[in-house]
Amino acid sequence: MHPTFISHVATAALLASSSVSAIDLNIDSVDSIKSVAATLAYDMMSYYKGNTSGGIIGVLPGPPPNPPDGYYWWESGAMWGSLIDYWHFTGDTSYNDVVSNGIQAQVGENIDMMPKNWSQSMGNDDQAFWGMTALLAAEYNFPAPTDPKAPSWLSLAQAVFNTQAVRPDAPCGGGLRWQVFPYLTGYDYKNSIANGCFFNIGARLARYTANDTYAQHAETTWDWITNVGLMDADYNIYDGAHIQHNCTDINRVQFSYNSAVWLLGAANMYNYTNGDAKWKTRVDGLLNQTFNIFFPDNIAYEVACEPKLSCTTDMFSFKSYLTRWLASVTKVAPYTHDEVIKRLKPSAQAAAKQCVGGDNGRTCGLSWSSGKYDGTKGVGQTMAAMSAVFVNLADLLPIKPPFTNATGGTSIGNPNAGSGSTDSLDPIKPATNADRAGAGIITTLVLLSATGMFGWMSI
Ligand SMILES: *[C@@H]1O[C@H](CO)[C@@H](O)[C@H](O)[C@H]1NC(C)=O
Ligand SMILES: *[C@@H]1O[C@H](CO)[C@@H](O)[C@H](O)[C@H]1NC(C)=O
Ligand SMILES: *[C@@H]1O[C@H](CO)[C@@H](O)[C@H](O)[C@H]1NC(C)=O
Ligand SMILES: *[C@@H]1O[C@H](CO)[C@@H](O)[C@H](O)[C@H]1NC(C)=O
Ligand SMILES: *[C@@H]1O[C@H](CO)[C@@H](O)[C@H](O)[C@H]1NC(C)=O
Ligand SMILES: *[C@@H]1O[C@H](CO)[C@@H](O)[C@H](O)[C@H]1NC(C)=O
Ligand SMILES: *[C@@H]1O[C@H](CO)[C@@H](O)[C@H](O)[C@H]1NC(C)=O
């Protein structure tokens, strides 16, 4: 066992055996924030079985229905990202090896973050969540893989970018489709998260590498989403629309990760352009509307599904990206710091307060602003509470901004990464019609439940 892991287990065991099991957070204390975040990181990792016999390295149990409360592949990539941030903010290296091994185990046969194993649910957003995690590793100088033949963190992000840059097509005047492969349900849907992740990666790669090609793609993607109306003039960001309707059938449900992924991308464009007024206007508008919609009473709130607790497994995790990406915005657009911290503090306090459920007496739900544990639990809820807590170190410690190649970033990229990616669908086509139907059902259920549950918000 890794020494820091042992000491960490010891801390957690101590916590578990002590009579005070609920989370006791002092938001003005570095030690308290670190200790609470460590406990929540430990609880989150208790869901990961990749390091035990029968588990798959790099992925959480799943996808549903095996087991029914399992996780889709993308959320594992998102979780490694949260632990890279956790390490960057707290300095705790306990999980670094597990994170590094987990990402490397899932780079895929063509080193493009699209393993064949997961082609039955491969959306551009799924691939991109792993790409954003790899990019974060590069931006923070997360320890490089020890195997010299392993792809660098930066090159993995570039591979995702390069494979996606050729995918926007004519319907709806451009933009990425949700799904990567034509046989997947949702291939006819163009949405804000798939395009937002591509925009985000492009903007951050432009800042990291100073290669303007990435920025040009980010610009094109911004122009497309505003033109098609998935982002409106008030900076509302709607979920998506179908190509059969030339994307006029806009599903107006709003999720916090959509606003956050575009906001962080815009903040990186602002930084990359050295404070361009155009990008400042966009950052200000997105920030304002993010606060308006997702921070009633300054506490992060998943407005589409939190009121009736109708969130899917995926949605329970969105506030993790909301809080972490807002914290990252304060680093690349420092003038936003005070307004952001004003919301992150009460969010963390509210998140910690409701972590009083379950057998361990400190299980977290989603309903932060209610002041009560809501009875739900999972990786998403724990990751979101953990994230909300540790990001507040940004107000107490000199947390380093993301590096660039020019300011000390050490990950060496490969502009041609992803060229081994296959365009041919043959090797990944479902073996049988039964498999194909199975895949369709998963995504159709997601779509149906999205329109069913959230239909009242659609026009
Ligand atoms: C398994 O967990 C141990 C302890 O955290 C860690 O050192 C090791 O790298 C992990 N192995 C993999 C393959 O993730
Ligand atoms: C792919 O799935 C198989 C069967 O579940 C598993 O044994 C294998 O480890 C997986 N490979 C990766 C890279 O996830
Ligand atoms: C389809 O939508 C795009 C984007 O909004 C628009 O530019 C184009 O004119 C539309 N095409 C038709 C035929 O309406
Ligand atoms: C860009 O980011 C760096 C690092 O955080 C920061 O020092 C600089 O002020 C930012 N640029 C602008 C225009 O805010
Ligand atoms: C902020 O949002 C409010 C409410 O929608 C709006 O009236 C105001 O114009 C917005 N301000 C900016 C800078 O976008
Ligand atoms: C990144 O920085 C290194 C070392 O300073 C330099 O050799 C390399 O050319 C840079 N790469 C890019 C793409 O600018
Ligand atoms: C900039 O990025 C593009 C897109 O990946 C690539 O084709 C080009 O070679 C890169 N330029 C440099 C100087 O690295």
Coordinates of C-alpha atoms and ligand atoms in Angstrom, one line a residue:
M1 CA 0.0 0.0 0.0
H2 CA 1.0 3.5 -0.7
P3 CA 2.1 5.2 2.6
T4 CA -0.2 8.2 2.2
F5 CA -3.0 5.8 1.5
I6 CA -2.4 4.1 4.8
S7 CA -2.3 7.3 6.8
H8 CA -5.5 8.3 5.0
V9 CA -7.2 5.1 5.9
A10 CA -6.2 5.6 9.4
T11 CA -7.7 9.1 9.4
A12 CA -10.9 7.8 8.0
A13 CA -11.1 4.9 10.4
L14 CA -10.6 7.4 13.2
L15 CA -13.4 9.5 11.9
A16 CA -15.7 6.6 11.4
S17 CA -15.1 5.3 15.0
S18 CA -15.5 8.7 16.6
S19 CA -18.9 9.6 18.0
V20 CA -19.1 12.7 15.8
S21 CA -19.6 11.2 12.4
A22 CA -21.4 14.1 10.7
I23 CA -19.4 16.5 8.7
D24 CA -18.3 19.5 10.8
L25 CA -17.0 22.2 8.4
N26 CA -15.4 25.5 9.4
I27 CA -15.3 27.3 6.0
D28 CA -12.7 29.8 7.2
S29 CA -10.2 27.1 8.3
V30 CA -7.7 25.5 5.9
D31 CA -7.4 22.4 8.1
S32 CA -11.1 21.9 8.5
I33 CA -11.7 22.2 4.7
K34 CA -8.9 19.7 4.0
S35 CA -10.1 17.3 6.6
V36 CA -13.7 17.4 5.4
A37 CA -12.6 17.1 1.8
A38 CA -10.4 14.1 2.7
T39 CA -13.3 12.3 4.4
L40 CA -15.6 12.9 1.4
A41 CA -12.9 11.8 -1.1
Y42 CA -12.6 8.6 0.9
D43 CA -16.3 8.0 0.9
M44 CA -16.5 8.7 -2.8
M45 CA -13.7 6.2 -3.5
S46 CA -15.5 3.5 -1.5
Y47 CA -17.7 3.2 -4.7
Y48 CA -14.7 2.4 -6.9
K49 CA -14.0 -1.3 -7.2
G50 CA -11.5 -1.1 -10.1
N51 CA -8.6 -2.0 -7.8
T52 CA -10.3 -5.2 -6.4
S53 CA -10.7 -8.5 -8.1
G54 CA -13.5 -8.5 -10.7
G55 CA -13.3 -4.7 -11.0
I56 CA -12.2 -2.9 -14.2
I57 CA -9.4 -0.5 -13.7
G58 CA -10.5 3.1 -14.2
V59 CA -14.3 2.6 -14.1
L60 CA -16.9 2.6 -11.5
P61 CA -19.4 -0.3 -11.3
G62 CA -21.8 -0.1 -14.2
P63 CA -23.3 0.8 -16.6
P64 CA -26.8 0.3 -15.4
P65 CA -28.6 -2.1 -15.2
N66 CA -25.4 -4.0 -14.1
P67 CA -25.8 -3.1 -11.3
P68 CA -29.0 -1.0 -11.4
D69 CA -27.4 1.8 -9.4
G70 CA -24.2 1.7 -11.5
Y71 CA -22.5 4.5 -13.4
Y72 CA -22.0 5.3 -17.0
W73 CA -18.4 5.3 -18.2
W74 CA -18.2 9.1 -18.6
E75 CA -18.8 9.7 -14.8
S76 CA -15.7 7.7 -14.0
G77 CA -13.6 10.1 -16.2
A78 CA -15.3 13.0 -14.4
M79 CA -14.5 11.5 -11.0
W80 CA -10.8 11.3 -11.9
G81 CA -11.0 15.0 -12.8
S82 CA -12.5 15.8 -9.4
L83 CA -9.6 14.0 -7.7
I84 CA -7.0 15.9 -9.8
D85 CA -8.6 19.1 -8.6
Y86 CA -8.8 17.6 -5.1
W87 CA -5.0 17.0 -5.2
H88 CA -4.3 20.5 -6.7
F89 CA -6.3 22.3 -4.0
T90 CA -5.5 20.2 -0.9
G91 CA -2.0 18.8 -1.7
D92 CA -3.2 15.3 -0.7
T93 CA -1.5 12.8 -3.0
S94 CA -3.3 9.8 -1.6
Y95 CA -5.3 9.1 -4.8
N96 CA -2.8 10.2 -7.5
D97 CA -1.6 6.7 -8.4
V98 CA -5.1 5.4 -8.6
V99 CA -6.2 8.3 -10.7
S100 CA -3.2 8.0 -13.1
N101 CA -3.7 4.3 -13.5
G102 CA -7.4 4.8 -14.0
I103 CA -7.1 7.2 -16.8
Q104 CA -4.4 5.2 -18.5
A105 CA -6.4 2.1 -18.4
Q106 CA -9.2 3.8 -20.4
V107 CA -7.4 5.6 -23.2
G108 CA -8.7 3.1 -25.6
E109 CA -7.2 0.9 -28.4
N110 CA -6.5 4.0 -30.6
I111 CA -5.4 6.3 -27.7
D112 CA -8.3 8.6 -28.3
M113 CA -10.4 8.1 -25.1
M114 CA -12.9 6.0 -27.0
P115 CA -12.4 2.4 -25.7
K116 CA -14.3 -0.2 -27.8
N117 CA -15.8 -1.5 -24.5
W118 CA -17.9 1.6 -24.2
S119 CA -18.9 2.2 -27.8
Q120 CA -22.6 1.4 -27.0
S121 CA -22.9 4.6 -25.1
M122 CA -20.2 6.8 -26.7
G123 CA -21.3 10.4 -26.9
N124 CA -19.0 13.2 -27.8
D125 CA -19.6 14.5 -24.3
D126 CA -18.6 11.1 -22.8
Q127 CA -15.3 11.1 -24.7
A128 CA -14.8 14.8 -23.8
F129 CA -15.2 14.3 -20.1
W130 CA -12.2 12.0 -20.1
G131 CA -10.5 14.6 -22.4
M132 CA -11.1 17.4 -20.0
T133 CA -9.7 15.3 -17.2
A134 CA -6.5 14.6 -19.1
L135 CA -6.3 18.3 -20.0
L136 CA -6.7 19.3 -16.3
A137 CA -3.8 16.9 -15.5
A138 CA -1.7 18.8 -18.0
E139 CA -2.7 22.2 -16.7
Y140 CA -1.8 21.3 -13.2
N141 CA 1.4 19.3 -13.9
F142 CA -0.2 16.2 -12.5
P143 CA 2.6 13.6 -12.3
A144 CA 3.2 12.2 -15.8
P145 CA 2.7 8.5 -16.4
T146 CA 5.7 6.5 -15.2
D147 CA 5.6 4.4 -18.3
P148 CA 7.6 6.3 -20.9
K149 CA 5.5 4.8 -23.7
A150 CA 2.3 6.0 -22.2
P151 CA 0.6 9.0 -24.0
S152 CA 1.1 12.3 -22.2
W153 CA -1.9 14.0 -20.5
L154 CA -1.8 16.9 -23.1
S155 CA -1.7 14.5 -26.0
L156 CA -4.8 12.7 -24.8
A157 CA -6.7 16.0 -24.7
Q158 CA -5.4 16.8 -28.2
A159 CA -6.5 13.4 -29.4
V160 CA -10.1 14.1 -28.2
F161 CA -10.0 17.6 -29.8
N162 CA -8.6 16.3 -33.1
T163 CA -11.1 13.4 -33.4
Q164 CA -14.0 15.8 -32.6
A165 CA -12.9 18.7 -34.8
V166 CA -13.8 16.8 -38.0
R167 CA -17.2 15.7 -36.7
P168 CA -19.4 18.8 -37.0
D169 CA -21.7 18.4 -40.1
A170 CA -24.2 20.2 -42.2
P171 CA -27.6 19.7 -40.4
C172 CA -28.6 22.7 -38.2
G173 CA -25.8 24.7 -39.9
G174 CA -22.9 22.9 -38.1
G175 CA -22.2 21.7 -34.6
L176 CA -21.5 18.3 -33.1
R177 CA -24.1 15.6 -32.7
W178 CA -24.6 14.2 -29.3
Q179 CA -23.6 10.6 -30.1
V180 CA -20.4 9.6 -32.0
F181 CA -21.8 6.6 -33.9
P182 CA -24.8 6.6 -36.3
Y183 CA -26.3 3.5 -34.8
L184 CA -26.7 5.1 -31.4
T185 CA -30.0 6.7 -30.3
G186 CA -29.3 10.4 -30.0
Y187 CA -27.1 10.6 -33.1
D188 CA -29.9 12.9 -34.5
Y189 CA -29.6 15.2 -31.5
K190 CA -27.3 18.2 -31.4
N191 CA -26.7 19.4 -27.8
S192 CA -25.1 22.0 -25.6
I193 CA -23.0 19.6 -23.6
A194 CA -21.3 17.9 -26.5
N195 CA -20.5 21.2 -28.2
G196 CA -19.7 22.9 -24.8
C197 CA -17.1 20.3 -24.0
F198 CA -15.5 20.7 -27.4
F199 CA -15.5 24.5 -27.0
N200 CA -14.1 24.2 -23.5
I201 CA -11.2 21.9 -24.6
G202 CA -10.5 24.1 -27.6
A203 CA -10.3 27.3 -25.5
R204 CA -8.1 25.6 -22.9
L205 CA -5.8 24.0 -25.5
A206 CA -5.4 27.4 -27.1
R207 CA -4.4 28.9 -23.8
Y208 CA -2.1 26.1 -22.9
T209 CA -0.3 25.7 -26.3
A210 CA -0.8 29.2 -27.7
N211 CA -1.8 27.5 -31.0
D212 CA -4.6 29.6 -32.5
T213 CA -6.1 26.8 -34.4
Y214 CA -7.8 25.6 -31.2
A215 CA -9.2 29.1 -30.6
Q216 CA -10.6 29.3 -34.1
H217 CA -12.6 26.1 -33.5
A218 CA -13.8 27.5 -30.2
E219 CA -15.0 30.6 -31.9
T220 CA -16.8 28.6 -34.6
T221 CA -18.5 26.6 -31.9
W222 CA -19.6 29.7 -30.0
D223 CA -21.0 31.2 -33.2
W224 CA -22.9 28.0 -33.9
I225 CA -24.5 27.6 -30.5
T226 CA -25.7 31.2 -30.4
N227 CA -26.8 31.2 -34.0
V228 CA -28.9 28.0 -33.6
G229 CA -30.4 29.4 -30.4
L230 CA -29.2 26.8 -27.9
M231 CA -27.6 29.7 -26.1
D232 CA -29.9 32.8 -26.2
A233 CA -29.1 36.5 -25.9
D234 CA -29.6 36.3 -22.1
Y235 CA -27.1 33.5 -21.8
N236 CA -29.6 30.8 -21.1
I237 CA -28.3 27.5 -22.3
Y238 CA -30.8 25.0 -23.4
D239 CA -30.2 21.2 -23.6
G240 CA -30.4 20.5 -27.3
A241 CA -32.5 19.9 -30.5
H242 CA -33.1 17.5 -33.3
I243 CA -31.7 17.6 -36.8
Q244 CA -35.1 16.5 -38.3
H245 CA -36.3 19.9 -37.2
N246 CA -33.2 21.7 -38.2
C247 CA -32.7 22.2 -34.5
T248 CA -35.7 24.4 -34.0
D249 CA -37.4 22.0 -31.5
I250 CA -35.3 23.3 -28.7
N251 CA -35.6 21.4 -25.4
R252 CA -35.4 24.3 -23.0
V253 CA -34.3 22.4 -19.9
Q254 CA -31.3 24.0 -18.3
F255 CA -28.5 22.1 -16.5
S256 CA -25.8 23.6 -14.4
Y257 CA -23.0 21.7 -16.1
N258 CA -24.0 23.3 -19.5
S259 CA -23.6 26.8 -18.1
A260 CA -20.4 25.9 -16.3
V261 CA -18.7 24.2 -19.3
W262 CA -19.4 27.2 -21.5
L263 CA -18.4 29.7 -18.8
L264 CA -15.0 28.1 -18.2
G265 CA -14.4 27.9 -21.9
A266 CA -15.3 31.6 -22.3
A267 CA -13.0 32.5 -19.4
N268 CA -10.2 30.7 -21.0
M269 CA -10.8 32.6 -24.3
Y270 CA -10.8 35.8 -22.3
N271 CA -7.5 34.8 -20.8
Y272 CA -6.0 33.6 -24.1
T273 CA -7.0 36.8 -25.8
N274 CA -5.4 38.8 -23.0
G275 CA -8.7 40.2 -21.8
D276 CA -10.5 40.8 -25.1
A277 CA -13.7 42.9 -24.4
K278 CA -15.8 40.6 -26.5
W279 CA -14.9 37.6 -24.3
K280 CA -15.3 39.7 -21.1
T281 CA -18.9 40.5 -22.1
R282 CA -19.5 36.8 -22.7
V283 CA -17.9 35.8 -19.4
D284 CA -19.9 38.5 -17.5
G285 CA -23.2 37.4 -19.2
L286 CA -22.7 33.7 -18.5
L287 CA -21.6 34.3 -14.9
N288 CA -24.6 36.5 -14.3
Q289 CA -27.1 34.0 -15.7
T290 CA -25.3 31.1 -14.0
F291 CA -25.8 32.9 -10.7
N292 CA -29.4 33.9 -11.5
I293 CA -30.5 30.3 -12.4
F294 CA -28.3 28.0 -10.4
F295 CA -27.6 29.9 -7.2
P296 CA -30.8 31.0 -5.5
D297 CA -29.8 32.4 -2.1
N298 CA -26.2 31.9 -3.2
I299 CA -26.4 28.1 -2.8
A300 CA -25.8 25.9 -5.8
Y301 CA -29.1 24.3 -7.0
E302 CA -29.8 21.9 -9.8
V303 CA -33.0 23.6 -10.8
A304 CA -34.2 21.1 -13.4
C305 CA -34.4 18.1 -11.1
E306 CA -33.6 19.2 -7.5
P307 CA -37.1 20.4 -6.6
K308 CA -38.7 17.0 -7.0
L309 CA -35.5 14.9 -6.7
S310 CA -36.1 13.6 -10.2
C311 CA -32.4 13.7 -11.1
T312 CA -30.8 10.8 -13.0
T313 CA -27.6 9.3 -11.7
D314 CA -25.7 11.6 -14.1
M315 CA -27.5 14.7 -12.9
F316 CA -26.6 14.1 -9.2
S317 CA -23.0 14.9 -10.2
F318 CA -23.5 18.2 -12.0
K319 CA -22.9 20.5 -9.1
S320 CA -19.4 19.1 -8.9
Y321 CA -18.5 20.5 -12.3
L322 CA -20.4 23.7 -11.5
T323 CA -18.4 24.5 -8.4
R324 CA -15.0 23.3 -9.7
W325 CA -15.3 25.1 -13.0
L326 CA -16.4 28.3 -11.3
A327 CA -13.3 28.1 -9.1
S328 CA -11.2 27.6 -12.2
V329 CA -12.8 30.7 -13.8
T330 CA -11.5 32.8 -10.8
K331 CA -8.0 31.7 -11.9
V332 CA -8.1 32.6 -15.5
A333 CA -10.4 35.7 -15.1
P334 CA -9.3 36.8 -11.6
Y335 CA -11.7 39.8 -11.5
T336 CA -14.5 37.3 -10.9
H337 CA -13.0 36.0 -7.7
D338 CA -15.2 37.8 -5.1
E339 CA -18.5 37.3 -6.8
V340 CA -17.8 33.6 -7.2
I341 CA -16.5 33.0 -3.7
K342 CA -19.6 34.8 -2.4
R343 CA -21.5 31.8 -3.8
L344 CA -19.0 29.0 -3.2
K345 CA -18.8 29.6 0.6
P346 CA -22.5 29.3 1.4
S347 CA -22.7 26.4 -1.1
A348 CA -20.0 24.5 0.8
Q349 CA -21.6 25.2 4.2
A350 CA -25.0 24.0 3.0
A351 CA -23.5 21.0 1.3
A352 CA -21.6 19.9 4.4
K353 CA -24.6 20.5 6.7
Q354 CA -26.8 17.9 4.9
C355 CA -24.1 15.2 4.9
V356 CA -25.6 13.4 7.9
G357 CA -27.3 10.4 6.3
G358 CA -26.7 6.7 5.9
D359 CA -25.1 4.1 8.1
N360 CA -21.9 6.1 8.5
G361 CA -23.9 9.2 9.6
R362 CA -22.2 11.4 7.1
T363 CA -23.7 10.4 3.7
C364 CA -24.4 13.3 1.4
G365 CA -27.5 13.9 -0.7
L366 CA -28.2 16.6 -3.3
S367 CA -30.5 19.0 -1.5
W368 CA -28.0 21.4 -0.1
S369 CA -30.3 24.4 0.4
S370 CA -33.0 22.4 2.2
G371 CA -30.7 22.0 5.2
K372 CA -31.8 18.3 5.5
Y373 CA -30.4 15.0 4.2
D374 CA -32.7 14.0 1.3
G375 CA -32.2 10.2 1.4
T376 CA -30.2 9.9 -1.8
K377 CA -26.6 8.8 -2.1
G378 CA -24.0 8.0 -4.7
V379 CA -20.8 9.1 -6.4
G380 CA -22.4 12.2 -7.8
Q381 CA -23.7 13.5 -4.5
T382 CA -20.4 12.8 -2.7
M383 CA -18.3 14.2 -5.5
A384 CA -20.4 17.4 -5.6
A385 CA -20.3 18.0 -1.9
M386 CA -16.5 17.3 -1.8
S387 CA -15.9 19.7 -4.7
A388 CA -18.0 22.5 -3.2
V389 CA -15.9 22.2 0.0
F390 CA -12.3 22.1 -1.3
V391 CA -12.8 24.8 -4.0
N392 CA -13.1 27.3 -1.1
L393 CA -9.3 26.9 -0.4
A394 CA -9.0 29.3 -3.4
D395 CA -10.0 32.0 -1.0
L396 CA -7.5 31.0 1.7
L397 CA -4.4 29.7 0.0
P398 CA -2.4 30.8 -3.1
I399 CA -3.8 28.0 -5.3
K400 CA -1.9 28.0 -8.5
P401 CA -3.7 28.9 -11.7
P402 CA -3.6 26.3 -14.6
F403 CA -0.1 26.3 -16.2
T404 CA 0.5 26.9 -19.8
N405 CA 3.3 25.6 -21.9
A406 CA 4.9 29.0 -21.5
T407 CA 4.5 29.3 -17.7
G408 CA 5.9 25.9 -16.6
G409 CA 3.4 23.3 -17.9
T410 CA 5.6 20.2 -18.5
S411 CA 3.2 17.9 -20.4
I412 CA 4.5 17.6 -23.9
G413 CA 1.8 17.4 -26.5
N414 CA 1.4 15.9 -29.9
P415 CA -0.6 18.0 -32.4
N416 CA -1.4 14.9 -34.4
A417 CA -2.7 12.9 -31.5
G418 CA -5.8 10.8 -32.3
S419 CA -4.7 10.2 -35.9
G420 CA -4.8 6.4 -35.1
S421 CA -8.5 6.8 -34.4
T422 CA -10.7 4.9 -36.7
D423 CA -13.4 6.4 -38.8
S424 CA -14.6 3.0 -39.8
L425 CA -17.5 1.8 -37.7
D426 CA -16.9 -1.9 -38.5
P427 CA -14.7 -2.8 -35.5
I428 CA -17.1 -1.2 -33.1
K429 CA -20.5 -2.0 -34.6
P430 CA -22.7 -3.9 -32.3
A431 CA -22.3 -7.6 -32.9
T432 CA -26.0 -8.4 -33.1
N433 CA -29.3 -6.7 -33.4
A434 CA -30.0 -7.5 -29.8
D435 CA -27.0 -5.5 -28.8
R436 CA -28.0 -2.6 -31.0
A437 CA -31.5 -2.6 -29.5
G438 CA -30.0 -2.7 -26.0
A439 CA -27.9 0.3 -26.7
G440 CA -30.8 2.2 -28.2
I441 CA -32.9 1.5 -25.2
I442 CA -30.5 3.0 -22.8
T443 CA -30.2 6.3 -24.6
T444 CA -33.9 6.3 -25.5
L445 CA -34.8 6.0 -21.9
V446 CA -32.5 8.9 -21.1
L447 CA -34.2 11.0 -23.8
L448 CA -37.7 10.0 -22.9
S449 CA -37.2 10.6 -19.2
A450 CA -35.5 13.9 -20.1
T451 CA -38.5 15.1 -22.1
G452 CA -41.0 13.4 -19.8
M453 CA -39.6 14.7 -16.6
F454 CA -38.5 18.1 -17.8
G455 CA -41.1 18.5 -20.6
W456 CA -42.8 21.2 -18.7
M457 CA -39.8 23.4 -19.2
S458 CA -39.8 22.8 -23.0
I459 CA -41.5 25.0 -25.5
Ligands
LIG1 C1 -4.5 0.2 -6.2 O1 -4.6 1.0 -4.9 C2 -3.3 1.2 -4.4 C3 -3.5 1.9 -3.1 O2 -4.1 3.1 -3.3 C4 -2.4 2.0 -5.4 O3 -1.2 2.3 -4.9 C5 -2.3 1.3 -6.7 O4 -1.7 2.1 -7.6 C6 -3.7 1.0 -7.2 N1 -3.6 0.2 -8.4 C7 -4.3 0.5 -9.5 C8 -4.0 -0.3 -10.7 O5 -5.0 1.5 -9.6
LIG2 C1 -13.6 -4.3 -21.2 O1 -14.6 -5.1 -20.7 C2 -14.2 -6.4 -20.3 C3 -15.4 -7.2 -19.9 O2 -16.1 -6.5 -18.9 C4 -13.2 -6.3 -19.2 O3 -12.7 -7.5 -18.8 C5 -12.0 -5.4 -19.6 O4 -11.1 -5.2 -18.5 C6 -12.5 -4.1 -20.1 N1 -11.4 -3.3 -20.6 C7 -11.2 -2.0 -20.4 C8 -10.0 -1.4 -21.0 O5 -12.0 -1.4 -19.7
LIG3 C1 -31.1 25.5 -40.3 O1 -30.6 26.1 -39.1 C2 -29.4 26.9 -39.3 C3 -28.9 27.3 -37.9 O2 -29.9 27.9 -37.2 C4 -29.7 28.0 -40.2 O3 -28.6 28.8 -40.4 C5 -30.3 27.5 -41.6 O4 -30.6 28.6 -42.4 C6 -31.5 26.6 -41.3 N1 -31.9 26.0 -42.6 C7 -33.1 26.0 -43.0 C8 -33.4 25.3 -44.3 O5 -34.0 26.6 -42.4
LIG4 C1 -4.8 35.0 -17.2 O1 -4.4 34.1 -16.2 C2 -3.3 34.4 -15.5 C3 -3.1 33.2 -14.5 O2 -4.1 33.1 -13.6 C4 -3.5 35.7 -14.7 O3 -2.4 36.0 -14.0 C5 -3.9 36.8 -15.7 O4 -4.2 38.0 -15.0 C6 -5.1 36.4 -16.6 N1 -5.3 37.4 -17.6 C7 -6.4 38.2 -17.5 C8 -6.5 39.1 -18.7 O5 -7.1 38.2 -16.6
LIG5 C1 -27.9 39.9 -15.3 O1 -29.1 39.3 -15.2 C2 -30.2 40.1 -15.0 C3 -31.5 39.3 -14.9 O2 -31.7 38.4 -16.0 C4 -30.3 41.1 -16.2 O3 -31.4 42.0 -16.0 C5 -29.0 41.9 -16.3 O4 -29.1 42.6 -17.5 C6 -27.9 40.9 -16.4 N1 -26.6 41.6 -16.4 C7 -25.6 41.3 -17.3 C8 -24.3 42.1 -17.1 O5 -25.7 40.4 -18.1
LIG6 C1 6.7 24.4 -25.0 O1 7.7 24.7 -24.2 C2 8.9 24.0 -24.5 C3 10.0 24.4 -23.4 O2 9.9 25.8 -23.1 C4 9.4 24.4 -25.9 O3 10.6 23.7 -26.2 C5 8.3 24.0 -26.9 O4 8.6 24.4 -28.2 C6 6.9 24.6 -26.5 N1 5.9 24.0 -27.3 C7 5.0 24.8 -27.9 C8 4.0 24.1 -28.7 O5 5.0 26.0 -27.9
LIG7 C1 -1.8 23.7 -34.1 O1 -2.9 22.8 -34.0 C2 -3.4 22.2 -35.2 C3 -4.6 21.4 -34.8 O2 -4.3 20.3 -34.1 C4 -2.3 21.4 -35.8 O3 -2.7 20.9 -37.0 C5 -1.1 22.3 -36.0 O4 0.0 21.5 -36.5 C6 -0.7 22.9 -34.7 N1 0.4 23.9 -35.0 C7 1.6 23.8 -34.3 C8 2.6 24.8 -34.6 O5 1.8 23.0 -33.4

